[in-house]
XYZ file of C-alpha atoms in Angstrom:
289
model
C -45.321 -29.784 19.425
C -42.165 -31.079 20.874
C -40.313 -30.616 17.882
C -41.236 -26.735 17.897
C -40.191 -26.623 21.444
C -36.767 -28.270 20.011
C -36.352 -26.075 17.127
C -36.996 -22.868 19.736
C -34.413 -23.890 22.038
C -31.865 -24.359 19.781
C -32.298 -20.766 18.412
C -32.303 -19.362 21.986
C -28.660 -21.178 22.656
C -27.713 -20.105 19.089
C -28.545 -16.646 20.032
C -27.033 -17.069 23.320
C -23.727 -18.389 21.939
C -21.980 -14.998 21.861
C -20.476 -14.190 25.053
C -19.046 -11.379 26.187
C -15.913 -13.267 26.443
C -16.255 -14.158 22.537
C -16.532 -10.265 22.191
C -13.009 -9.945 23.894
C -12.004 -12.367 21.723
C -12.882 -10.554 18.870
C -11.676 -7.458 19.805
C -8.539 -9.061 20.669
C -8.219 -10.461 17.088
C -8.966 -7.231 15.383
C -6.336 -5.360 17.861
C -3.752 -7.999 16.923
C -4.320 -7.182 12.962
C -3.688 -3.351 13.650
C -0.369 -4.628 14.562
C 1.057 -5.208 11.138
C 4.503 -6.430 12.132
C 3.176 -8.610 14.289
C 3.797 -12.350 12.643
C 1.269 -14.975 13.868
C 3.484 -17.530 14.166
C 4.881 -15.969 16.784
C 2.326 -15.614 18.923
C 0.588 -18.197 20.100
C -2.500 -16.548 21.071
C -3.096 -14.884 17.856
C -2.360 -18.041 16.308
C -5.507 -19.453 18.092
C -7.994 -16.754 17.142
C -7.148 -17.025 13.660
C -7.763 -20.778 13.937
C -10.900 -19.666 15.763
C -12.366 -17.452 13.365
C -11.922 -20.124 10.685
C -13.215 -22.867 11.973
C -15.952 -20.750 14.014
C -18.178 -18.565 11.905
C -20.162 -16.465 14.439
C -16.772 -15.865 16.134
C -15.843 -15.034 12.529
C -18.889 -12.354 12.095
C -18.473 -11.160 15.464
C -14.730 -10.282 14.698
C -15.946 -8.711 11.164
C -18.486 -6.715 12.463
C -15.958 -5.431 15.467
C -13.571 -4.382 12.765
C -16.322 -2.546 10.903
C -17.470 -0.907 14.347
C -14.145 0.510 13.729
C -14.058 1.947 10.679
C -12.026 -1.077 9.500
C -12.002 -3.137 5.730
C -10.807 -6.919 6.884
C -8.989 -7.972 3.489
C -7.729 -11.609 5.119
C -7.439 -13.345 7.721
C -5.134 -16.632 7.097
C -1.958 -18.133 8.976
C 0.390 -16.403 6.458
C -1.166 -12.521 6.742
C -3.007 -12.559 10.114
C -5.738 -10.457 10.159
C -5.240 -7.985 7.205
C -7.200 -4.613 7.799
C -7.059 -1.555 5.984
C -9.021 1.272 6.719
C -12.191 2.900 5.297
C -11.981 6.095 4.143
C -13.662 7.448 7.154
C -11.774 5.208 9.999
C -10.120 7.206 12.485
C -6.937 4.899 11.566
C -7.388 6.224 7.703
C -3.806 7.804 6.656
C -4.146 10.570 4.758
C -1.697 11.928 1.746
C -1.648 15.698 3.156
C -1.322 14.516 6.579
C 1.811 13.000 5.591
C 3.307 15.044 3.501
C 3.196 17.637 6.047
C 5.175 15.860 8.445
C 7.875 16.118 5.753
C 7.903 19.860 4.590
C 5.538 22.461 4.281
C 5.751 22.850 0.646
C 2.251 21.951 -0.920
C 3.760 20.570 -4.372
C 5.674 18.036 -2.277
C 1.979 16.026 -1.492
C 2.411 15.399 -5.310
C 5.487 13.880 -4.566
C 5.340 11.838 -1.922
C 1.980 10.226 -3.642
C 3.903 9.620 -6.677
C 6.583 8.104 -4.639
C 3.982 5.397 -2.895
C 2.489 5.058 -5.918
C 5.602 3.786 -7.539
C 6.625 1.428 -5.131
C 3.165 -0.372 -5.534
C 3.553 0.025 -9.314
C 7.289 -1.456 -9.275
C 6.457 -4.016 -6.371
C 3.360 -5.781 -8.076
C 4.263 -4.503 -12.018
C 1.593 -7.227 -13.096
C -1.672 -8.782 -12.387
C -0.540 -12.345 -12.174
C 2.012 -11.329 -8.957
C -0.938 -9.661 -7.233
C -3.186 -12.992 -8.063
C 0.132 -15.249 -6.646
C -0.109 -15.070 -2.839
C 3.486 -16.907 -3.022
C 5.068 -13.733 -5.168
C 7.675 -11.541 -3.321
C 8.095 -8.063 -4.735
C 11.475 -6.649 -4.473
C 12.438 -2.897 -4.887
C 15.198 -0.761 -4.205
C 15.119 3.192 -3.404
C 17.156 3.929 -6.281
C 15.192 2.189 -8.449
C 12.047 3.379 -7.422
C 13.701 7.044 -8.378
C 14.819 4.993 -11.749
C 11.905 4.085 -12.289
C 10.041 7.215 -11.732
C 12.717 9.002 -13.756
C 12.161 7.014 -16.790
C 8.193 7.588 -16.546
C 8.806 11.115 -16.399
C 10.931 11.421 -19.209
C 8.553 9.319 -21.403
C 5.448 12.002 -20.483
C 7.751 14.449 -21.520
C 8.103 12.985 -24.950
C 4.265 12.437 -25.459
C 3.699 16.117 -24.187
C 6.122 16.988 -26.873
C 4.885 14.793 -29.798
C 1.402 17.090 -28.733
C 2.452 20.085 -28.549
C 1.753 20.703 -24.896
C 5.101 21.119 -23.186
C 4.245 24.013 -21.131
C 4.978 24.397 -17.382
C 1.500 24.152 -15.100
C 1.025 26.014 -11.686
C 3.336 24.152 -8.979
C 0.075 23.246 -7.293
C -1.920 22.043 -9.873
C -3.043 18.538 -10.008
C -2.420 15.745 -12.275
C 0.103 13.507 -13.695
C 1.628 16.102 -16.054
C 2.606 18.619 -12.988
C 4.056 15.726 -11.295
C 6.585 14.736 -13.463
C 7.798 17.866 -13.873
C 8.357 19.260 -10.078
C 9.561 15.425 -9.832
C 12.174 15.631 -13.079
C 13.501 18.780 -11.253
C 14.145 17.971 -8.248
C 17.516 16.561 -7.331
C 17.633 12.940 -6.793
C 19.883 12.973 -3.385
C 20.848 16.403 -2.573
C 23.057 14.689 -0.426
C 24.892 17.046 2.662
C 28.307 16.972 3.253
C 28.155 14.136 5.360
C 26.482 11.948 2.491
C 23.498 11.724 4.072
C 20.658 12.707 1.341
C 18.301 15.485 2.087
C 14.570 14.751 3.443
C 13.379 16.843 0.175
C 15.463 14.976 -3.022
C 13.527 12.271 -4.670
C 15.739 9.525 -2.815
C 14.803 11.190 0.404
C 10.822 11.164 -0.541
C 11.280 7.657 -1.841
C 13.030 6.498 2.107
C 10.520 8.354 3.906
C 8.201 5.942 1.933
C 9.493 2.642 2.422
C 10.130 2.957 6.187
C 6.708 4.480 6.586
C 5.832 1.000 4.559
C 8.238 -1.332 6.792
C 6.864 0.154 9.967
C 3.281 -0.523 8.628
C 4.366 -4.020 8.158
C 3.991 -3.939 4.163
C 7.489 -4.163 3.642
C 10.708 -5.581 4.484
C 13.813 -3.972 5.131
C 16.473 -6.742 3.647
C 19.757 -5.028 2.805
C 21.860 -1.567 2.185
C 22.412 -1.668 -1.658
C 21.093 0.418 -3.828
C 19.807 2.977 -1.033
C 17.818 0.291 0.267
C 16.548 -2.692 -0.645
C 13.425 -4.020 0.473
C 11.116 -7.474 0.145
C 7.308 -6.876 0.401
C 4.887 -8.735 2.903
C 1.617 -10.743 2.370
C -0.054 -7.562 3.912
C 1.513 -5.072 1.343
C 0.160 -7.471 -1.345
C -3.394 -7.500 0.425
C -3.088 -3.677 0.427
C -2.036 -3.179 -3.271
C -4.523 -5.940 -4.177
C -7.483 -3.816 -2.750
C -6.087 -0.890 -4.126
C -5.108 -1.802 -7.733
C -8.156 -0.526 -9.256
C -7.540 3.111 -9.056
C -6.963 4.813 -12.068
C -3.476 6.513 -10.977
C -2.048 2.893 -10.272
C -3.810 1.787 -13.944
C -2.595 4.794 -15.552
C 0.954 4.247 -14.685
C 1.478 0.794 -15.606
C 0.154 1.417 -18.591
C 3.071 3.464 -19.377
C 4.637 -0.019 -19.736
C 6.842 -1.517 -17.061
C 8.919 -4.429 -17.287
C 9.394 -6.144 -13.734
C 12.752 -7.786 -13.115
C 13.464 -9.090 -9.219
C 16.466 -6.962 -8.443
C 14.365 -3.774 -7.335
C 15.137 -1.848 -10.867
C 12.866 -1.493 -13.615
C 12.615 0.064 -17.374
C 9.917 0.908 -19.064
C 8.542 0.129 -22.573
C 7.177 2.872 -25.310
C 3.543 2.931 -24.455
C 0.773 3.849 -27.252
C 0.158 7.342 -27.729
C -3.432 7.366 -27.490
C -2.878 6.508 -23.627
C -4.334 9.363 -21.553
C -2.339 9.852 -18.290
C -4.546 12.096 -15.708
C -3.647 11.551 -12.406
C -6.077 12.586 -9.887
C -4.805 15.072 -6.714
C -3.360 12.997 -3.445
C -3.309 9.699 -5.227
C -1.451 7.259 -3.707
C -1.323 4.219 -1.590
C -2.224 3.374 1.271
C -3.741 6.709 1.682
C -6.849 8.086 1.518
C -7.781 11.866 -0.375
C-alpha cells in the first residue's frame, strides 16, 4: 500500500514539474532560435537554455512542442547552431518563393529565377553528401560563381535538348527546368548602370538579392568583396540544406555533375544522357510553394 501511495506521488510532482516559468523558458528558447544571427556564445542566457534543454528532457519537450505550437520544424539544438528552426509549410514564419520574388519585380518569369538562384547556392554550397553529413564543413561561394555556375548548367541542358531534338522556346511562364535555363541564359549577367552598380533584374543582381536575404537569415556569411561577393555558410544554412536536400530540384541539379572546389567557383562534369531534368514550379530553398 505504501509503495502505491509512493509511486502516485511521484507522478503527481512529475506532472507538476512544468511551471509556468519553465513555459517562459521555453518560449524564450524558441524566440532566441528565430533569431538566426544570434550566436549562443554570446549570450549567456541562451547559452543556459540550450544547456537546459539538454540535460532536461521535459524542458526539452516543452520547448519542442512550443515550437510546433508555432508552426515550427526544430532541426538542432546544440552549442554550435542554437536552436535551429525552420518552418512548416503552413507556419506563419513560412517564406514563400512568389512572395519574394515580388518584392523584386513584378515580372512572373523572374519567380523562376530567383528559385533557381537559391537553389544554386545550396547546390554549389553543399555540392556533396559527405559536406552535408560533416557538421565541421564550411561551404564557400561567390556571386559570380553562383552565375558561373548556373551558366554552365544552362548551357549543358541546352546541349541535351539539342542531342533530342527539343530545342524549342516554351511560354515565359511555364514551369520546369527547361524554361529556366533559357529566360536565365538570356538575361544579362550584370546589366550594370553607369555608376557600376548592377541592376536588381541581371542574374548577378538575382544572385545578391539571394545571399543577403541568406546572411540576414543567418545561413550565411558575408566574408569579403571579390568576386561580387564572397560568402562562408553557417551551421544553420547546413541544417537548412540538410532538411531540404531531398527535393528533387536540388537532386536533379547535382546530378548534372558538379565538381566543388573551396574558392566559391565551380564547373560541371558531362552528365549521362538518360538523366531527366524536370524541375517543379517555385522550387527553391528555404522557401515553401
Amino acid at each position: 500500500m505504501s509503495e502505491y501511495v509512493e509511486a502516485e506521488a511521484s507522478g503527481a510532482s512529475a506532472s507538476a514539474a512544468v511551471t509556468p516559468a519553465d513555459a517562459a523558458d521555453a518560449a524564450r528558447l524558441v524566440a532566441f532560435g528565430l533569431q538566426p544571427k544570434l550566436q549562443p556564445a554570446r549570450d549567456q542566457e541562451y547559452t543556459e537554455l540550450l544547456r537546459r534543454y539538454r540535460e532536461d528532457p521535459p524542458f526539452a519537450r516543452l520547448a519542442d512542442a512550443v515550437a510546433a505550437g508555432l508552426g515550427l520544424v526544430v532541426l538542432e539544438v546544440s552549442p554550435r547552431a542554437g536552436m535551429a528552426v525552420t518552418a512548416a509549410e503552413d507556419s506563419v514564419f513560412a517564406v514563400r518563393m512568389g512572395d519574394y520574388a515580388r518584392r523584386t519585380s513584378a515580372d512572373g518569369s523572374d519567380r523562376f529565377l530567383h528559385g533557381l538562384a537559391h537553389l544554386a547556392v545550396a547546390a554549389l554550397a553543399f555540392p556533396r553528401p559527405e559536406d552535408l553529413a560533416d557538421d565541421a564543413y564550411i561551404g564557400r561561394i561567390t556571386v559570380n560563381g553562383v552565375d558561373a555556375f548556373v551558366r554552365q548548367a544552362c548551357r549543358r541542358l541546352e546541349e541535351r535538348a539539342d542531342e533530342l531534338g527539343e530545342n524549342t522556346d516554351p511560354a515565359t511562364d511555364a514551369p520546369g527546368l527547361e524554361a529556366a535555363w533559357r529566360i536565365w541564359a538570356r538575361r544579362s549577367a550584370t546589366g550594370a548602370t553607369k555608376d557600376a552598380r548592377r541592376l536588381a533584374g541581371s542574374t548577378t543582381g538575382i544572385i545578391g538579392k539571394a545571399v543577403v536575404f541568406l546572411t540576414d537569415s543567418g545561413f550565411l556569411q558575408r566574408t569579403g568583396d571579390d568576386q561580387g561577393g564572397t560568402y562562408r555558410t553557417t551551421a544553420r544554412y547546413q541544417l537548412q540544406v540538410r532538411d531540404m536536400a531531398g527535393s528533387a530540384a536540388m537532386a536533379e541539379l547535382l546530378e548534372l555533375g558538379v565538381v566543388p572546389v573551396t574558392d566559391g567557383t565551380a564547373s560541371l562534369l558531362p552528365a549521362d544522357a538518360t538523366e531527366d531534368l524536370d524541375l517543379v514550379a517555385d522550387a527553391g530553398l528555404p522557401f515553401h510553394s
